[in-house]
XYZ file of C-alpha atoms in Angstrom:
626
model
C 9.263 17.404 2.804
C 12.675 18.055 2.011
C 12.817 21.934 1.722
C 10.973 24.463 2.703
C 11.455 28.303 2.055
C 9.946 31.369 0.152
C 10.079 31.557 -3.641
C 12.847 34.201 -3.555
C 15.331 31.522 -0.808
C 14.278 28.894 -3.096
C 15.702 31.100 -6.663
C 19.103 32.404 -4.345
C 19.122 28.658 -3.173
C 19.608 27.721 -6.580
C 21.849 30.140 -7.497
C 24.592 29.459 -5.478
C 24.604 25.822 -5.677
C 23.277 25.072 -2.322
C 19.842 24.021 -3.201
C 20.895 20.106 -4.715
C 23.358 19.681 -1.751
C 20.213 20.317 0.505
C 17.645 18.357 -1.173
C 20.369 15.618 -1.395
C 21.000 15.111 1.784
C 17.877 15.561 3.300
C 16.233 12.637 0.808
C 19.356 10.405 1.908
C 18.051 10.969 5.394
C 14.889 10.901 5.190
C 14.485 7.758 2.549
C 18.050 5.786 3.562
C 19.592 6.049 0.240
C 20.767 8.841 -2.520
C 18.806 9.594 -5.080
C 18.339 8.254 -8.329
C 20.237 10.825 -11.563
C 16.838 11.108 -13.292
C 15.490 12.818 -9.567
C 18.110 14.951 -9.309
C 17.903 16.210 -13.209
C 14.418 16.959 -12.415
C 15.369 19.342 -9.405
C 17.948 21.048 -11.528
C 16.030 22.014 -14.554
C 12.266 22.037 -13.001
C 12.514 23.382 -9.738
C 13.870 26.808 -11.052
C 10.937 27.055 -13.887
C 9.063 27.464 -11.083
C 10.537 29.847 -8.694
C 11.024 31.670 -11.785
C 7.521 31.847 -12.210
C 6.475 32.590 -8.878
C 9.254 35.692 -8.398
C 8.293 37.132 -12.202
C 4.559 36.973 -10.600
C 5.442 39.191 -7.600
C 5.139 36.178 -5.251
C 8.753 35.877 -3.833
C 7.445 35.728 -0.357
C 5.080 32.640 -0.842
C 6.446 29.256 0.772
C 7.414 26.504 -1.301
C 7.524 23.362 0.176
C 9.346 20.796 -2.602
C 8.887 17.151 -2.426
C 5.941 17.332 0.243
C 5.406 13.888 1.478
C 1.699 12.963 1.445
C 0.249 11.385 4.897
C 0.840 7.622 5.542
C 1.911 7.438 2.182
C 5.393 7.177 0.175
C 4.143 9.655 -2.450
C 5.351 13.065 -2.551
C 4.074 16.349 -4.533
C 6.821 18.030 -6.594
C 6.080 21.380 -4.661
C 3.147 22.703 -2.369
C 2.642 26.450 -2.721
C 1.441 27.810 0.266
C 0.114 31.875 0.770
C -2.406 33.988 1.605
C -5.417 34.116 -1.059
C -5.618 37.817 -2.482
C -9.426 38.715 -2.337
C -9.735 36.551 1.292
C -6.722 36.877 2.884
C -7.323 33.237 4.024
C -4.547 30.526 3.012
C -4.458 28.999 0.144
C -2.673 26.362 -1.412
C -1.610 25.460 -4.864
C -0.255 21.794 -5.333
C 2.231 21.625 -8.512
C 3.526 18.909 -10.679
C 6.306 19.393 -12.530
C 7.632 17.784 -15.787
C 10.125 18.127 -18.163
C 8.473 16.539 -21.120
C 8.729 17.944 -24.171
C 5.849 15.576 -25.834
C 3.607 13.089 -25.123
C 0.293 11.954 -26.364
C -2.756 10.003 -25.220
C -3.247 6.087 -24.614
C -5.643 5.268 -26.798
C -8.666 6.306 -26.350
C -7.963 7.298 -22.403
C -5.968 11.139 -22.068
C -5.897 10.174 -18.452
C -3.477 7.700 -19.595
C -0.262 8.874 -22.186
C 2.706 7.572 -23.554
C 5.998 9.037 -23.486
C 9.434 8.014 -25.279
C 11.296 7.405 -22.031
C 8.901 5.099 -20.546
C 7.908 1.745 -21.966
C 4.348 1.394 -20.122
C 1.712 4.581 -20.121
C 1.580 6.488 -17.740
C -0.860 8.787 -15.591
C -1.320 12.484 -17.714
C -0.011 14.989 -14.912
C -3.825 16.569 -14.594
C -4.997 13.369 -12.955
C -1.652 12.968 -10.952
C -1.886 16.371 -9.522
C -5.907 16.492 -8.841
C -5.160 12.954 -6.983
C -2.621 14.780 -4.708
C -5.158 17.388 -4.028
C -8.065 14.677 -3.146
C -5.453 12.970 -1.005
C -4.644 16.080 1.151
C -7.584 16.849 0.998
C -9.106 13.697 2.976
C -6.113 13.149 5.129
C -4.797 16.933 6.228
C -7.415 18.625 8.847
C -5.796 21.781 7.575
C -7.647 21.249 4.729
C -10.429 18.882 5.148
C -12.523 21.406 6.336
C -11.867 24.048 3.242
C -11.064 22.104 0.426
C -11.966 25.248 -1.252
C -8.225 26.583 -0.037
C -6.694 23.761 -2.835
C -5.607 24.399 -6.101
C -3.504 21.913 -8.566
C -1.201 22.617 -11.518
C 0.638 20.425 -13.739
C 3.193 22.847 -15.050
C 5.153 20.881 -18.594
C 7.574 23.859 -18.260
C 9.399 22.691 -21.847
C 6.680 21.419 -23.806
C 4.846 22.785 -26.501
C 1.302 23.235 -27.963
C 2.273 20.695 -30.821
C 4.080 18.219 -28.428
C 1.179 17.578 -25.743
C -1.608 18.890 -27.090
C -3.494 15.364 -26.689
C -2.989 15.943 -22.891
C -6.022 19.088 -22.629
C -8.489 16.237 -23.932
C -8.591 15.462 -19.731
C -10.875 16.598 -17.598
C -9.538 19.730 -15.929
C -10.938 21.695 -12.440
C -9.967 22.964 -9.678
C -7.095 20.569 -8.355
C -6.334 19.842 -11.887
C -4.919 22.458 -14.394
C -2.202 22.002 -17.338
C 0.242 24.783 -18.435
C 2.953 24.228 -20.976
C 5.993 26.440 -21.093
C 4.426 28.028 -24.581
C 1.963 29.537 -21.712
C 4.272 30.558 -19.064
C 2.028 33.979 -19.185
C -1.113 32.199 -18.219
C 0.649 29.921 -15.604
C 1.680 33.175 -13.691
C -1.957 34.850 -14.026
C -3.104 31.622 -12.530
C -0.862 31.648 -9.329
C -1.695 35.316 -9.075
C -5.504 34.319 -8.648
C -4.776 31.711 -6.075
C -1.730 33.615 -4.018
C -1.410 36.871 -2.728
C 2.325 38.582 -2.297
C 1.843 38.213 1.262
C 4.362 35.849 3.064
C 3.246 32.458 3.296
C 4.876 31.323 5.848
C 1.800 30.723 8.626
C -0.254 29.134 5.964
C 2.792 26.490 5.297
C 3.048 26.663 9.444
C -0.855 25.508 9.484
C -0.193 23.097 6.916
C 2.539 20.934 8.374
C 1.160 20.901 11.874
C -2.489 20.072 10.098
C -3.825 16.813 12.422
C -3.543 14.003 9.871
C -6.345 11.632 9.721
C -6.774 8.100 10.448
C -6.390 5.980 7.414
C -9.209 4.969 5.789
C -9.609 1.844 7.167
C -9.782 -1.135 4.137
C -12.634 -2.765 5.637
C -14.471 0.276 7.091
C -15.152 1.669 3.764
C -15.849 -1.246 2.350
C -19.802 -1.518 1.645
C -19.942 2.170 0.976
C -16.802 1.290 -1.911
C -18.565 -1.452 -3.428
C -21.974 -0.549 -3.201
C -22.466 2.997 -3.482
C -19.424 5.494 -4.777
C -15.449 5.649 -4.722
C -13.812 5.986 -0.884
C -10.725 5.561 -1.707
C -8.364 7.893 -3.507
C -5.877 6.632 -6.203
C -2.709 7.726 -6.782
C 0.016 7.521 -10.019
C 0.475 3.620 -10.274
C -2.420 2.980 -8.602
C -4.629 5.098 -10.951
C -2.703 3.700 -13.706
C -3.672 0.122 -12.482
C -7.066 0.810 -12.275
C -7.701 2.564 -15.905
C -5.721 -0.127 -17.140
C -8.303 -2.581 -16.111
C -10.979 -0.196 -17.417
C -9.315 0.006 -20.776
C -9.248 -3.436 -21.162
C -12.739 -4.259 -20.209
C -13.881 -1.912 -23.070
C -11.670 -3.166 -25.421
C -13.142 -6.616 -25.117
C -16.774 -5.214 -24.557
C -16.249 -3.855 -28.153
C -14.916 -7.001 -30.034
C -13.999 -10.301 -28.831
C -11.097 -9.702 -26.970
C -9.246 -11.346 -23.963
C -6.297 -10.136 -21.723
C -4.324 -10.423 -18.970
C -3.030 -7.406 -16.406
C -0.963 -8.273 -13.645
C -0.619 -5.824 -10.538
C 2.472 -6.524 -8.715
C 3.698 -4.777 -5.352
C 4.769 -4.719 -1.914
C 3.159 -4.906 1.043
C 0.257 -1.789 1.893
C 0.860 -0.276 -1.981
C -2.867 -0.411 -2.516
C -3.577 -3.325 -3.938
C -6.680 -4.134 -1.861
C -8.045 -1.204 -2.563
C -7.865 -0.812 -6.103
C -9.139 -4.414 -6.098
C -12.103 -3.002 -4.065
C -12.246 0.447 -6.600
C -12.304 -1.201 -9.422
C -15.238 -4.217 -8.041
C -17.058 -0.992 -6.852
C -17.247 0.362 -10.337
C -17.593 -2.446 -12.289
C -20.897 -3.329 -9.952
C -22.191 0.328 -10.601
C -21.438 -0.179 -14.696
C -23.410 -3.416 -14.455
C -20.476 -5.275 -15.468
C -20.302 -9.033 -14.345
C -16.945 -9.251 -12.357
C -16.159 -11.005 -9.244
C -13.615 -11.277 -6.269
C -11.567 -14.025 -5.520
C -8.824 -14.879 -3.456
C -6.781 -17.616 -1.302
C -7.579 -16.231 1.724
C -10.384 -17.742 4.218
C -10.013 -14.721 6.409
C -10.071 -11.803 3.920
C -12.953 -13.640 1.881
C -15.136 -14.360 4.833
C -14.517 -10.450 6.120
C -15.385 -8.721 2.419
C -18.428 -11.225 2.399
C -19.297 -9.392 6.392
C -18.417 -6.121 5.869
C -19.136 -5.485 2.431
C -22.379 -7.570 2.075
C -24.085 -6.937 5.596
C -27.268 -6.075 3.508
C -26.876 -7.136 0.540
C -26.683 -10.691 -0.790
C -25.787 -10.498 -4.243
C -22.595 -8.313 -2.960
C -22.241 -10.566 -0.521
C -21.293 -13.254 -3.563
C -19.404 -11.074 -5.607
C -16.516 -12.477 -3.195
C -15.026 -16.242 -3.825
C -12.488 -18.312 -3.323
C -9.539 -19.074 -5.772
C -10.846 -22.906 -6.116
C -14.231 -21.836 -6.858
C -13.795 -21.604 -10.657
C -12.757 -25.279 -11.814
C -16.104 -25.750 -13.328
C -16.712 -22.319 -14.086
C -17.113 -21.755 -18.416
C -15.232 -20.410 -20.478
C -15.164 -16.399 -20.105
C -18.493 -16.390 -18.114
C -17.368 -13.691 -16.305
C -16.554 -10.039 -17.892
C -13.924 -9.721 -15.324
C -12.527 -11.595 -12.286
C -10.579 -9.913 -9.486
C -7.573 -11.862 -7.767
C -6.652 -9.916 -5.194
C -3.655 -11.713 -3.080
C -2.697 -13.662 -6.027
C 0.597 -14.939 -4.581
C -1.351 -16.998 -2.954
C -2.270 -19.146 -6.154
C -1.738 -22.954 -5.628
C -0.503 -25.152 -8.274
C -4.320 -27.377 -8.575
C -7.522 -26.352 -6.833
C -8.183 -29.543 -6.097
C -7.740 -31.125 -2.732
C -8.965 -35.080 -1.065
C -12.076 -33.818 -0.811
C -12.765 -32.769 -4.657
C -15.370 -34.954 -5.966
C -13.824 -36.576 -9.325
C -16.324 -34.916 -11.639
C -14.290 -31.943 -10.820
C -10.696 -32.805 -10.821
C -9.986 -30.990 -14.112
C -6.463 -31.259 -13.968
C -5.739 -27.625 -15.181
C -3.606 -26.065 -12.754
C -5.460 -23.093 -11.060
C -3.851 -20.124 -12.967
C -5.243 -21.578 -16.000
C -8.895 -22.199 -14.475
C -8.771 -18.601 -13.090
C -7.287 -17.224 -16.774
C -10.546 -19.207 -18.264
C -12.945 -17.350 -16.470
C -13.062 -14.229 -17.229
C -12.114 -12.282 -20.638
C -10.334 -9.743 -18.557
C -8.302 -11.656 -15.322
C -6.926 -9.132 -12.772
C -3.857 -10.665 -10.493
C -3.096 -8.762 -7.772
C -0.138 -10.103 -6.135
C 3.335 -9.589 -3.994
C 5.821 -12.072 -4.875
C 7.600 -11.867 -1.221
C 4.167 -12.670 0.712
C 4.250 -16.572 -0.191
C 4.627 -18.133 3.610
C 3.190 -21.794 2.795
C 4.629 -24.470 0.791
C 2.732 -24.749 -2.457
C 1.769 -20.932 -3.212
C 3.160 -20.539 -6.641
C 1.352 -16.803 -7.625
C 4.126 -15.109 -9.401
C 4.473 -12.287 -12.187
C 6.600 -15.338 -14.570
C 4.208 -17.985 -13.960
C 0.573 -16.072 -14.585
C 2.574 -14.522 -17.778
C 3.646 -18.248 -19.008
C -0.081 -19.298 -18.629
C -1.062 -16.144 -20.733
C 1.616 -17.037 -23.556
C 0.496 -20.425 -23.355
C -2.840 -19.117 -24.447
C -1.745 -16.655 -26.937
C -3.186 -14.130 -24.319
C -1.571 -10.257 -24.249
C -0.375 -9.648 -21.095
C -0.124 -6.490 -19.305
C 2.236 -5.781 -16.392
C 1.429 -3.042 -13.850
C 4.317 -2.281 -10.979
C 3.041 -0.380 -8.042
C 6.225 1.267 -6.070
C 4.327 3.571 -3.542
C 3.512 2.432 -0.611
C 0.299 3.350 2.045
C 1.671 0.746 4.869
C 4.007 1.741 7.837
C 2.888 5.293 7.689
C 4.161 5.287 3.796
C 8.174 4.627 5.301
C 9.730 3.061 2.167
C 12.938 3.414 4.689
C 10.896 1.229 7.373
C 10.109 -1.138 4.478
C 13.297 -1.692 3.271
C 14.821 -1.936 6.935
C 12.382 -5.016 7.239
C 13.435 -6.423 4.322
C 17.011 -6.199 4.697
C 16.884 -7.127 8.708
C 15.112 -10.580 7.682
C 18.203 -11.161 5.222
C 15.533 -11.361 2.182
C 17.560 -8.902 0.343
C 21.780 -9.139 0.136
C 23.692 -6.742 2.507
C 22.120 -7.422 6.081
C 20.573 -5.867 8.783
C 21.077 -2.265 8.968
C 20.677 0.370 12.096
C 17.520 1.832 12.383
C 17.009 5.893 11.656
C 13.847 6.894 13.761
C 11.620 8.730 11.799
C 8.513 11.003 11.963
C 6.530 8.574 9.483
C 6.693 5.115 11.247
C 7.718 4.488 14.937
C 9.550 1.578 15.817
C 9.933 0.075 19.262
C 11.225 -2.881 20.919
C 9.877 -4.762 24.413
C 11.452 -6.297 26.600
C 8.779 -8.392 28.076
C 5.281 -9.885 26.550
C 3.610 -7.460 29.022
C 5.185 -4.857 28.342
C 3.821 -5.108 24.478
C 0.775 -5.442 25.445
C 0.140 -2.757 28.009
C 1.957 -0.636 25.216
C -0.958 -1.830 23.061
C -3.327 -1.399 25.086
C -2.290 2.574 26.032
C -2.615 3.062 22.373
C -6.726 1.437 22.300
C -7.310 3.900 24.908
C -6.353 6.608 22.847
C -8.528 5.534 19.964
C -6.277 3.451 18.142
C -6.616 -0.025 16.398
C -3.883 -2.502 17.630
C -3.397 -5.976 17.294
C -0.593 -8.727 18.841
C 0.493 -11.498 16.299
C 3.313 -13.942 16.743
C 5.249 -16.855 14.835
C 3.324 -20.438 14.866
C 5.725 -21.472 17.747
C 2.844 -22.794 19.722
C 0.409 -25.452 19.253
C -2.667 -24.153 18.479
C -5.420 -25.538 20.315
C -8.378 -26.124 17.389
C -11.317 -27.599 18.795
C -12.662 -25.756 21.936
C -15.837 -27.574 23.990
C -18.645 -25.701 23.840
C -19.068 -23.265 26.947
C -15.302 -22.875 27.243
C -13.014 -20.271 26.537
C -9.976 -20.377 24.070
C -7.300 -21.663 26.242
C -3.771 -19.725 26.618
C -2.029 -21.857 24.097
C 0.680 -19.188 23.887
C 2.556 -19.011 27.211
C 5.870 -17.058 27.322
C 7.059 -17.276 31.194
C 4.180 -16.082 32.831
C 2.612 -14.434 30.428
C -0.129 -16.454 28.631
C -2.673 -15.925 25.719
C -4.788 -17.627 23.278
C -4.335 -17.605 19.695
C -7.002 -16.516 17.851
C -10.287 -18.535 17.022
C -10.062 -21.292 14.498
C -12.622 -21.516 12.468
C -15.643 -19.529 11.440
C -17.515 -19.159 14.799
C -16.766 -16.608 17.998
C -16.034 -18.374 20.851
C -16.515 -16.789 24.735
C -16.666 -13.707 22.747
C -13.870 -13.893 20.651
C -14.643 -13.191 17.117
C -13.650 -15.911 14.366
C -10.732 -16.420 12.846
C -11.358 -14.352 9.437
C -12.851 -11.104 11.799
C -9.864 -11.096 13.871
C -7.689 -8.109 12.694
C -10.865 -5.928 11.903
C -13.260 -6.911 15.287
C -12.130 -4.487 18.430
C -12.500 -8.015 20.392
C -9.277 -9.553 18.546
C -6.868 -7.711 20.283
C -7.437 -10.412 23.175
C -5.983 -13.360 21.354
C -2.281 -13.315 19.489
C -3.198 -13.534 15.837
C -0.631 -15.785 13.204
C 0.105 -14.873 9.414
C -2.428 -16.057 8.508
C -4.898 -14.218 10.133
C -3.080 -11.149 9.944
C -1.758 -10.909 6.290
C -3.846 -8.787 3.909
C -5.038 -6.386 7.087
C -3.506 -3.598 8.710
C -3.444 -1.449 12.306
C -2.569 1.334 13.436
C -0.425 -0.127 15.870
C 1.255 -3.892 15.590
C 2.725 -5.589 17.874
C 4.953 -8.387 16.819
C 6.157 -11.805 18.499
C 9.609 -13.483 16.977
C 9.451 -16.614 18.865
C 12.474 -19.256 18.724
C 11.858 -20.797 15.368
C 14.200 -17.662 14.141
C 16.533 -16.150 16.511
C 19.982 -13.750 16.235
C 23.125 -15.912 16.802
C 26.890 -14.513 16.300
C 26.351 -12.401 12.970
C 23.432 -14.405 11.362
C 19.948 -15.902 11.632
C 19.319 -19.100 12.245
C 15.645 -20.863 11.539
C 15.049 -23.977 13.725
C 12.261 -25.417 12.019
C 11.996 -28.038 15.192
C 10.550 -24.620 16.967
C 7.934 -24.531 14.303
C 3.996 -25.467 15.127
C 2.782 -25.108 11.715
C 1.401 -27.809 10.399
C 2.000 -27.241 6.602
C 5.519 -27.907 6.873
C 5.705 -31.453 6.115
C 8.935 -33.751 6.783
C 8.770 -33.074 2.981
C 9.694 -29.837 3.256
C 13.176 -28.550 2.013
C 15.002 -26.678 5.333
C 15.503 -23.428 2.100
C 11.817 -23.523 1.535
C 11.185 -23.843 5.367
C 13.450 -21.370 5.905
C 12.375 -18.755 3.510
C 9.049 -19.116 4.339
C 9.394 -18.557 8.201
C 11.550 -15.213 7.252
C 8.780 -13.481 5.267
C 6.299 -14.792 7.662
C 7.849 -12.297 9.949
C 7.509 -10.255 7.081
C 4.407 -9.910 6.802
C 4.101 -9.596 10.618
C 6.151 -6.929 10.672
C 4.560 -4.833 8.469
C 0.864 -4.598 9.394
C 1.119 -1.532 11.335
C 0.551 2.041 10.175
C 1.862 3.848 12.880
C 4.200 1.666 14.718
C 5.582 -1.794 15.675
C 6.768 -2.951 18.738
C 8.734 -6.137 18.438
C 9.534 -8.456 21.207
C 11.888 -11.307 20.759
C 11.750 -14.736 23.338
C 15.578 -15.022 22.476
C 17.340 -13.153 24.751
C 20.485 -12.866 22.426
C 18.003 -11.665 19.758
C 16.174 -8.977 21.693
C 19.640 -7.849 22.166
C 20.238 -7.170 18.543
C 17.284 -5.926 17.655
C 18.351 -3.394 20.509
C 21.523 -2.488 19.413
C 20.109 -2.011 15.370
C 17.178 0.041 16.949
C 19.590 1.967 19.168
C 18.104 1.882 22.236
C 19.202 0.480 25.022
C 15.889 -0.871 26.038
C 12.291 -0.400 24.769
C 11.278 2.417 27.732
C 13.986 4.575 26.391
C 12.239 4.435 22.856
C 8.789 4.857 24.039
């Protein structure tokens, strides 16, 4: 969070001037960069509505915790409210979101969805926001996850109108989710009068922030139950928006003949997995026909494990990009394509029998199948020559079709305990982003670690297994991979740094001297064993990752250098441009390096490099961190 104090600190706060300077530099410390004008306006004219409301209620003494980050999660909650309840005397919380609109109206048919002027694309109507918040703390805060009956949400439009946003009562309202206007400032106070006592709140906020936060809901874990039987996952803002989107547009061409396109675009752990996964859920339950596709042998193979252990006809709602070049025209109601950067430009290879070879590149097959194709994608997560899935191309194939094409961005972020700071120090240490490495700021959300020694990552690893945590080893493709073991053997070390050796992990679709395949690696306890590559690891996550750089990218003077002679990956061809080789070993590492959702540890063979990383870490040596 980035303030925390009763109602009446928060109101003198504000009154002397203090309050902005705070908030300011406490988000440039905690997120690595100042916030935007539009943030700050919304401080200055929202956050004293509501300490105005809570002091002209009697409730100066009630904690107000503004910007409350949500756990292992970039989101944050305008303010959490926290007291004593008046008839219990037992804490109770009131989550608020706060907006300055002065109108806005539904999207469509959907109030969960509304348009306002200042935003071209619709966005989520605050009731839904707020009551997502409240699920979210809900399932992730132990402070709460045993009384959920201690929440309460508000969305408080503190200068709107009746006439402005009256559209916005046609959604669902309960519990977590409640509108006020400022026309109704009266009833907003009566509410926080039945929720909060005039007691001081400050050992309910005390039991809030040290509430144990939960695991993450493991993507995989939750699958079957997700697809088969009801929602696990909890959406937030974009992602909500995402998902209705989808919704929306599978009614609208249920009720005439109607095709579109909607793209989801975002970084790495922003969700788009699991809405992928929400929305297959309940478009199974609805009885609509939809399928799952991506470019991925190892996700594939694992939704087809997890999610279809007893079922078979879930077990086939998953596919493969390529398996739609003789698929008709809009057989499908809706086709899922989760990973989409991983698009090729033709699904066919040398083995494609010629009564297939369409020629239609495999956006447009993909496009064809479905009246309502879902692309799922993250434009910096292409690491093999030939992946082409990107927002401009998918929206030239829709023009090219006369197709409507709608755009979805995701910003949040679930991965690397929600750090966007962690993120963005990844981003600009790989050079994939102008300006250059940066230091590293430790923070609460995301650890960050570096070894000086192979073994010393993995006993690290392995401390954290002990304790009940998933954690995986990956590494560059630096090392020949050894592909075809004899039966009765065991993988052989094929990555061997000094005296330290391991095997990469399975290839292919069989365990082997009980290692698990290739596609269960990053979700079977057994794969922490063998070093996993990118592609093995990307679309998964840990709690704890521990990261390889081996020499095909190493530190040298002020710069990186890629020495694609170091490389053991076999789809870089002599072909290959040195850029294209180039950028595609950087956000290799990318990926890599952000699989973990509690911590990385990073250990470099380069001796030069492990003293960078070092020195941009600031520690001396990895014990000193740990």
């Amino acid at each position: 969070m980035l303030f925390r104090d009763s109602a009446e600190a928060v109101a003198a706060e504000r009154l002397s001037g203090a309050l902005l300077l705070r908030l300011t530099e406490q988000f440039v410390h905690v997120h690595g960069h100042k916030p935007g004008p539009s943030e700050v306006r919304s401080w200055e004219r929202s956050i004293p509505a509501l300490a105005s409301a809570l002091n002209d209620a009697g409730l100066a003494q009630v904690e107000v915790l503004l910007e409350y980050g949500l756990p292992l999660n970039s989101k944050r909650a305008d303010a959490v409210l926290a007291g004593v309840h008046p008839e219990t005397g037992l804490p109770s919380y009131v989550v608020v979101e706060l907006k300055q609109w002065s109108s806005a109206e539904p999207d469509g048919d959907d109030p969960s969805l509304c348009r306002i002027d200042s935003y071209a694309r619709a966005v989520l109507n605050p009731v839904d926001q707020v009551r997502g918040y409240c699920e979210y703390l809900i399932s992730f805060n132990g402070a709460l996850s045993e009384h959920p009956e201690r929440v309460s949400g508000a969305a408080y439009l503190h200068n709107a109108t009746e006439f402005g946003v009256s559209g916005l009562f046609e959604a669902e309202q309960d519990q977590y989710g409640q509108l006020f206007i400022g026309a109704q400032r009266g009833e907003f106070i009566s509410f926080l009068r039945t929720k909060l006592g005039p007691a001081s709140g400050a050992s309910a906020a005390d039991e809030l922030v040290n509430g144990k936060i939960g695991p993450s809901k493991q993507l995989m874990a939750v699958a079957a139950q997700e697809v088969r039987e009801r929602e696990q996952f909890v959406l937030l803002d974009e992602q909500q928006i995402a998902y209705r989107t989808v919704l929306n547009a599978v009614r609208r061409a249920k009720e005439s003949d109607h095709k579109e396109v909607v793209i989801v675009s975002g970084g790495p752990g922003t969700g788009k997995s699991v809405i992928a996964l929400s929305l297959l859920g309940e478009l199974y339950r609805q009885g609509t026909t939809a399928l799952h596709a991506t470019g991925s042998n190892s996700f594939t193979t694992t939704m087809r494990k997890v999610a279809g252990a007893r079922k078979r006809e879930v077990k086939d709602l998953f596919k493969y990009f390529n398996s739609f070049m003789t698929a008709e025209h809009n057989s499908l109601d809706v086709l899922i394509c989760d990973e989409a950067h991983r698009i090729r430009e033709t699904s066919a290879n040398r083995y494609t029998p010629a009564s297939n070879r369409t020629g239609k590149a495999q956006i447009e097959e993909l496009i064809d199948a479905a009246r309502v194709p879902v692309f799922l994608l993250d434009e910096h997560q292409v690491v093999r020559p030939g992946e082409m899935g990107t927002v401009a191309e998918i929206k030239a194939a829709a023009a090219k079709k006369g197709l409507h094409c709608r755009v979805v961005p995701l910003d949040s972020q679930f991965r690397c305990g929600g750090s966007d700071a962690y993120l963005r120090w990844v981003v600009r240490l790989l050079e994939l982003e102008p300006g250059g490495p940066v230091a590293w700021e430790p923070a609460d959300t995301m650890q960050l670690m570096v070894a000086d020694s192979p073994q010393e990552l993995e006993a690290f690893l392995d401390v954290r297994r002990s304790q009940g945590y998933s954690a995986r080893m990956s590494a560059g493709y630096c090392w020949k991979w050894t592909k075809k073991v004899p039966p009765g053997q065991v993988l052989p070390a094929d990555v061997v740094i000094g005296e330290w050796e391991r095997p990469w992990n399975v290839f292919g679709d069989r365990s082997v001297g009980g290692a698990p395949p290739a596609a269960l690696w990053a979700t079977d306890p057994a794969g922490f064993e063998q070093v996993g590559c990118v592609y093995t690891a990307q679309g998964f996550e840990y709690d704890w990752s521990g990261v390889i750089i081996g020499p095909d990218l190493v530190w040298r003077g002020n710069r990186w250098v890629t020495d694609r002679s170091a490389s053991k990956d076999p789809v870089f061809k002599k072909s290959t441009p040195d850029a294209d080789v180039d950028r595609l070993i950087r956000n290799t590492y990318k990926v890599l390096l952000t699989r973990g959702m509690i911590g990385t540890m990073v250990y470099s063979t380069d001796a030069e490099t492990r003293q960078r990383l070092r020195a941009l870490t600031g520690t001396a040596s990895s014990v000193a961190a740990m």
